[in-house]
CSV table of C-alpha atoms in Angstrom, one decimal:
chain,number,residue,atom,x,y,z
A,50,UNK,CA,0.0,0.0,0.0
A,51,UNK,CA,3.2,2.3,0.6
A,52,UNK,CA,4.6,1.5,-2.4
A,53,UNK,CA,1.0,2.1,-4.3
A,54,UNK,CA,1.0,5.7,-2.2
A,55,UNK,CA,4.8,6.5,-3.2
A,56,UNK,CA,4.3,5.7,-7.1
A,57,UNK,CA,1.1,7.5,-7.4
A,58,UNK,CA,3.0,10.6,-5.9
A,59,UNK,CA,6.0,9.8,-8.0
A,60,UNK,CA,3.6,10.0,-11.1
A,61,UNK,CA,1.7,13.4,-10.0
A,62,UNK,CA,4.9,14.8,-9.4
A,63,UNK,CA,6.4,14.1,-12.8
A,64,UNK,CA,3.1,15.4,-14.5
A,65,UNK,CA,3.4,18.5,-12.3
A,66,UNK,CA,6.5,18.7,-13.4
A,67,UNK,CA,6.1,17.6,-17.1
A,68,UNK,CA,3.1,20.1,-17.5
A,69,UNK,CA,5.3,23.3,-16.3
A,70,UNK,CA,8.3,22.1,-18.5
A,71,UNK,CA,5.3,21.8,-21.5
A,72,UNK,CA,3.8,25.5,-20.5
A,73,UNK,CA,7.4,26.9,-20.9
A,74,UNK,CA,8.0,25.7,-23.8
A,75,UNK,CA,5.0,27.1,-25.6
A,76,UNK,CA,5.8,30.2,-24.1
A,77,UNK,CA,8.9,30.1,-25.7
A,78,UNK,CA,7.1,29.1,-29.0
A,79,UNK,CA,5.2,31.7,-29.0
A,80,UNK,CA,7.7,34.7,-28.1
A,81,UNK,CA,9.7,33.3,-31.1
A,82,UNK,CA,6.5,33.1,-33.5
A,83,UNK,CA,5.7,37.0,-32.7
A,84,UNK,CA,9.5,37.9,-33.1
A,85,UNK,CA,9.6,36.1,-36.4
A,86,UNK,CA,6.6,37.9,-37.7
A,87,UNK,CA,7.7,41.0,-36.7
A,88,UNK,CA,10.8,40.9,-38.0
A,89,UNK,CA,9.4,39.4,-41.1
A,90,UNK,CA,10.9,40.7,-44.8
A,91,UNK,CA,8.1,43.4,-45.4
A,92,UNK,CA,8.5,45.7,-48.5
A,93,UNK,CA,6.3,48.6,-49.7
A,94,UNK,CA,7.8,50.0,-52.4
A,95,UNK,CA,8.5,53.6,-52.8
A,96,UNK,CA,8.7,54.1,-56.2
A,97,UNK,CA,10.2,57.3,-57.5
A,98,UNK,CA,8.1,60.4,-57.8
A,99,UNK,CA,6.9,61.6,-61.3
A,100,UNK,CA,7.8,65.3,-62.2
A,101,UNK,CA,4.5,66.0,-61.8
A,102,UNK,CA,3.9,64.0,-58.4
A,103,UNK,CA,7.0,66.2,-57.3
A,104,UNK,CA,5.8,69.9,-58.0
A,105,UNK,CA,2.3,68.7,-56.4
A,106,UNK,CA,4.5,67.4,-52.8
A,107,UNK,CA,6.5,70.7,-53.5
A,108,UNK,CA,3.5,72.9,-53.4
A,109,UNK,CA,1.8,71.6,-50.5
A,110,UNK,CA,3.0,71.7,-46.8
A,111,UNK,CA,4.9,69.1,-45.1
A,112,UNK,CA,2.2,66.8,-43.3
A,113,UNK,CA,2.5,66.1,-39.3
A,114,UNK,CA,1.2,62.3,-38.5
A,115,UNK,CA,0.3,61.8,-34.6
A,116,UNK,CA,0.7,58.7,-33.0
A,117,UNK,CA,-1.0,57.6,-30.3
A,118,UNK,CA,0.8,54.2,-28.4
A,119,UNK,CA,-1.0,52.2,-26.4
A,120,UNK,CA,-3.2,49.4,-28.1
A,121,UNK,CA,-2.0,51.3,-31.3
A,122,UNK,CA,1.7,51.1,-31.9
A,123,UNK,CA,2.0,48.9,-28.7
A,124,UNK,CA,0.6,46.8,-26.0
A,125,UNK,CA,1.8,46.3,-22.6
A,126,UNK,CA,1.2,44.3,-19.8
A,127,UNK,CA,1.6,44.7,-16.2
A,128,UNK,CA,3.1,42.5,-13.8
A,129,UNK,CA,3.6,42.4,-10.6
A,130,UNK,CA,7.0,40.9,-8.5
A,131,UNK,CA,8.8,40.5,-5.1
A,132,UNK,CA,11.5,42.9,-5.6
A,133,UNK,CA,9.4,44.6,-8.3
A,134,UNK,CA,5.8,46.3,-6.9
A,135,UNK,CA,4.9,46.6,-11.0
A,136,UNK,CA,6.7,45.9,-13.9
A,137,UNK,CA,5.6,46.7,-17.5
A,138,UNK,CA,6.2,44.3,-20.7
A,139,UNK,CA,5.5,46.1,-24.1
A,140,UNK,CA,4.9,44.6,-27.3
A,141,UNK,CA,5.5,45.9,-30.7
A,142,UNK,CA,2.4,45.7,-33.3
A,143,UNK,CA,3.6,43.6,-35.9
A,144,UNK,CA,5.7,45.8,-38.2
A,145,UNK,CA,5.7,48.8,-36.5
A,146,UNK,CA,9.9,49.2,-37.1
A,147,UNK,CA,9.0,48.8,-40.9
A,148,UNK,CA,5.9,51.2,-40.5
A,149,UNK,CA,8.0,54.0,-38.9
A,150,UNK,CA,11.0,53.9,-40.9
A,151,UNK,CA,8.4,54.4,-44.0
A,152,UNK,CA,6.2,57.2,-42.9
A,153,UNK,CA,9.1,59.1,-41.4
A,154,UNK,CA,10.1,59.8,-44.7
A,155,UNK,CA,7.2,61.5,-45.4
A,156,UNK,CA,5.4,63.3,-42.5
A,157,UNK,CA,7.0,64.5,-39.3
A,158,UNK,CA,5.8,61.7,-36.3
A,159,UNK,CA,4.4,63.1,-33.2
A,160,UNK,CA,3.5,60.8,-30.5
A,161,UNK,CA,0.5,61.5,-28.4
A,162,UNK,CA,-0.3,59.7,-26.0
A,163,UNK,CA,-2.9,59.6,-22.4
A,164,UNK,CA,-0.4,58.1,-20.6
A,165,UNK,CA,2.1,59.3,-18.0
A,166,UNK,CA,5.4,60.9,-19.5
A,167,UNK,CA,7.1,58.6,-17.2
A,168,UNK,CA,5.7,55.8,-19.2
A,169,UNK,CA,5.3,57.3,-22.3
A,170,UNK,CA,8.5,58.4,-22.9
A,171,UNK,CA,10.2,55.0,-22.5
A,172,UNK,CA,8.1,53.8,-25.2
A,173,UNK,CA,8.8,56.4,-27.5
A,174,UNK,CA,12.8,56.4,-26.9
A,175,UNK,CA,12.7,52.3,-27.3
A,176,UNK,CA,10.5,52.8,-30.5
A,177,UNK,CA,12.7,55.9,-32.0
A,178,UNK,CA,15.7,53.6,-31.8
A,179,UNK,CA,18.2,57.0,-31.6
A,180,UNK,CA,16.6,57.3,-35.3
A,181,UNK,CA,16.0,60.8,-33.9
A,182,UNK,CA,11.8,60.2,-35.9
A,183,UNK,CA,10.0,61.1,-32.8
A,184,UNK,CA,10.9,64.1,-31.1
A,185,UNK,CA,8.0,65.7,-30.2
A,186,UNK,CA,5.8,64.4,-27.7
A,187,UNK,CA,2.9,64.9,-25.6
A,188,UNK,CA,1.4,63.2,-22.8
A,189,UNK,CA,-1.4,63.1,-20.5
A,190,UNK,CA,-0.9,66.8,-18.9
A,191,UNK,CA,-1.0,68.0,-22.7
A,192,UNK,CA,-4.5,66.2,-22.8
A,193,UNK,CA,-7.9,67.6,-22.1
A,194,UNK,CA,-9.9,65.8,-19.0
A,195,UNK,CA,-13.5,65.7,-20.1
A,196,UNK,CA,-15.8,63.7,-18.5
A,197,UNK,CA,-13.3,61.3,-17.5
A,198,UNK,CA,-12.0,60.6,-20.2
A,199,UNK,CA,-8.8,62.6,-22.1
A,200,UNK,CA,-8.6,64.0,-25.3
A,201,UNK,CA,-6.0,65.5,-27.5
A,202,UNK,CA,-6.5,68.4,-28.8
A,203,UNK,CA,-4.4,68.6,-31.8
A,204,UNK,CA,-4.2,72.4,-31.8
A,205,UNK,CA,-1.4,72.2,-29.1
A,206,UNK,CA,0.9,70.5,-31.6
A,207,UNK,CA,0.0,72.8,-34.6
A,208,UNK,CA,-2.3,75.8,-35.0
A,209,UNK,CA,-2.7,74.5,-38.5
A,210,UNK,CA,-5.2,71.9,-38.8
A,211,UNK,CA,-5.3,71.5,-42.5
A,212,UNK,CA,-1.7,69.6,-42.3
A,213,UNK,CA,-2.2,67.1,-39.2
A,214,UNK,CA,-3.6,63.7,-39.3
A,215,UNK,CA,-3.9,61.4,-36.0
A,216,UNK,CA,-3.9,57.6,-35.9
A,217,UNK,CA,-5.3,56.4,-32.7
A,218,UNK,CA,-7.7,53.8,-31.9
A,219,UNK,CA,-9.3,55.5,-29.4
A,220,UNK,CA,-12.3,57.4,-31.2
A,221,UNK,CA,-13.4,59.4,-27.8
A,222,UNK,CA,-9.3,60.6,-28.1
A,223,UNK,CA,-10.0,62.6,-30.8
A,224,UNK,CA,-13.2,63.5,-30.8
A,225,UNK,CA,-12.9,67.5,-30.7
A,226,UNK,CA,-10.9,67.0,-34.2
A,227,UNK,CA,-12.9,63.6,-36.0
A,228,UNK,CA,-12.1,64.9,-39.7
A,229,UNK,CA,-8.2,64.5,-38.8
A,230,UNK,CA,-8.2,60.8,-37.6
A,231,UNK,CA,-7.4,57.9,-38.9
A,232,UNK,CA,-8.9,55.1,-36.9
A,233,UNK,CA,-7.1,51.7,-36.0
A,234,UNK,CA,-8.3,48.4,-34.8
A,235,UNK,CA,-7.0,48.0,-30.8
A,236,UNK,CA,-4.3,45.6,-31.1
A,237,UNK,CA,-3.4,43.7,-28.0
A,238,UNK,CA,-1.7,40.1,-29.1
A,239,UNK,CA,-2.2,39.2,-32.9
A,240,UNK,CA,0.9,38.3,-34.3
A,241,UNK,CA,-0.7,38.1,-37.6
A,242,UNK,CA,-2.2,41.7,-37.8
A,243,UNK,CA,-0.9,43.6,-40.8
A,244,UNK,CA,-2.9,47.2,-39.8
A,245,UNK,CA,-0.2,49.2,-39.6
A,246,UNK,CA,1.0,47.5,-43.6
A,247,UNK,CA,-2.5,48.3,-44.8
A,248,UNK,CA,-2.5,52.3,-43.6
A,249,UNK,CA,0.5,52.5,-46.4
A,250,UNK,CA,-1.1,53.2,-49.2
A,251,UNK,CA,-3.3,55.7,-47.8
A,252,UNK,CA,-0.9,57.7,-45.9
A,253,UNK,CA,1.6,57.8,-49.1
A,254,UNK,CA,-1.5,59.3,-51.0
A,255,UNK,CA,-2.7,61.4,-48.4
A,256,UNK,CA,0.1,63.7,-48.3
A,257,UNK,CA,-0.3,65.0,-51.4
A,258,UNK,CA,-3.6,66.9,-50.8
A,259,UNK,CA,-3.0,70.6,-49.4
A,260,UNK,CA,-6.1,69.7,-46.7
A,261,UNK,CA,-6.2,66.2,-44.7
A,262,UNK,CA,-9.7,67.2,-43.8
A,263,UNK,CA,-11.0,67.1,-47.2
A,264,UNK,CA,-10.2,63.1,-47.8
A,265,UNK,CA,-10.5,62.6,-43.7
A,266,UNK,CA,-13.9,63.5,-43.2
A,267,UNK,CA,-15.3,61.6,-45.7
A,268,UNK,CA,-15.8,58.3,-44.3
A,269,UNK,CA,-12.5,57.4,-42.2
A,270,UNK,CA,-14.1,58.4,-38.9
A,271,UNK,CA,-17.5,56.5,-39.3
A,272,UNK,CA,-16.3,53.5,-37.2
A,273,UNK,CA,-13.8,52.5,-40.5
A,274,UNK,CA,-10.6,50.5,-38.6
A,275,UNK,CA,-8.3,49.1,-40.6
């Protein structure tokens, strides 16, 4: 009966055992799934500008794109430790590198963001990558607290409306300025979203026009997330 007693807690013990060596693993699966589809070969091609396609960039002004982070570029997580009250682990939307490194070429980033500058500024330094793309930035005591919620008022990073477009996935965010916004699906986990790939097209052609508002308020802020 012992010896029954003894195996039977030799058995749970090895499932425990073989069950947390199996739950690592797959953690480890998929942190190196999400890395290899981030880092995934992406191209968009940027094609060289016809003479004509050139004077009409020339004769319009330069374009400002806000960013917004969390559950748009990014998603963290909180955790909590021993030696460590809170800790935070962020996650890049799939390729947001690729994303940046395009659009900085044509607008000038801005990130904008609810959360604490604390916070938000770590983000932005870890996504700039000393690429010296996101400067600028605002935070929660640049937003506007309105019935509990904040919104950005997109006046505080140019008096020129005409010229800014906002991606955020948030439409309460920007709902003082709806005909500047680009909405986004929230992203929290999916390795396999491509959102940020699909804005491309859009955000090459949209800097051509000498008023965002014009091709903005169309349809993009009826509920539209790409």
């Amino acid at each position: 009966m012992l010896k029954t007693r003894q195996c039977l807690l030799g058995i749970r013990t090895f499932l425990g055992l073989a069950s947390r060596i199996w739950g690592f693993i797959l953690y480890i699966l998929r942190k190196h799934l999400r890395t290899i589809i981030q880092y995934q070969t992406v191209r968009y091609d940027t094609l060289p500008l016809s003479p004509a396609s050139r004077n009409r960039l020339n004769g319009v002004k330069r374009k400002i794109l806000v960013l917004d982070l969390d559950e748009t570029v990014i998603h963290y997580r909180k955790c909590r430790g021993h030696k460590h009250p809170v800790r935070f682990f962020v996650h890049k939307r799939p390729h947001v590198d690729f994303f940046l490194e395009v659009v900085s070429q044509w607008y000038e980033l801005v990130v904008f963001t609810a959360s604490m500058e604390i916070y938000g500024s770590a983000v932005a330094d870890k996504l700039d990558n000393n690429r010296g793309i996101l400067k600028r930035r605002y935070y929660r005591q640049h937003c506007t607290l309105d019935l509990g919620s904040y919104i950005k008022d997109l006046s505080v990073v140019h008096s020129d409306l005409s010229s800014i477009v906002i991606l955020d996935n948030s439409p309460g965010a920007y709902r003082s300025h709806p005909d500047n916004a680009i909405p986004i699906k929230s992203w929290f986990s999916d390795p396999s979203d491509t959102a940020l790939l699909n804005l491309l097209p859009m955000l090459d052609a949209l800097r051509f026009t000498s008023d965002v508002r014009s091709v903005l308020s169309r349809n993009l802020h009826q509920h539209r997330l790409w």
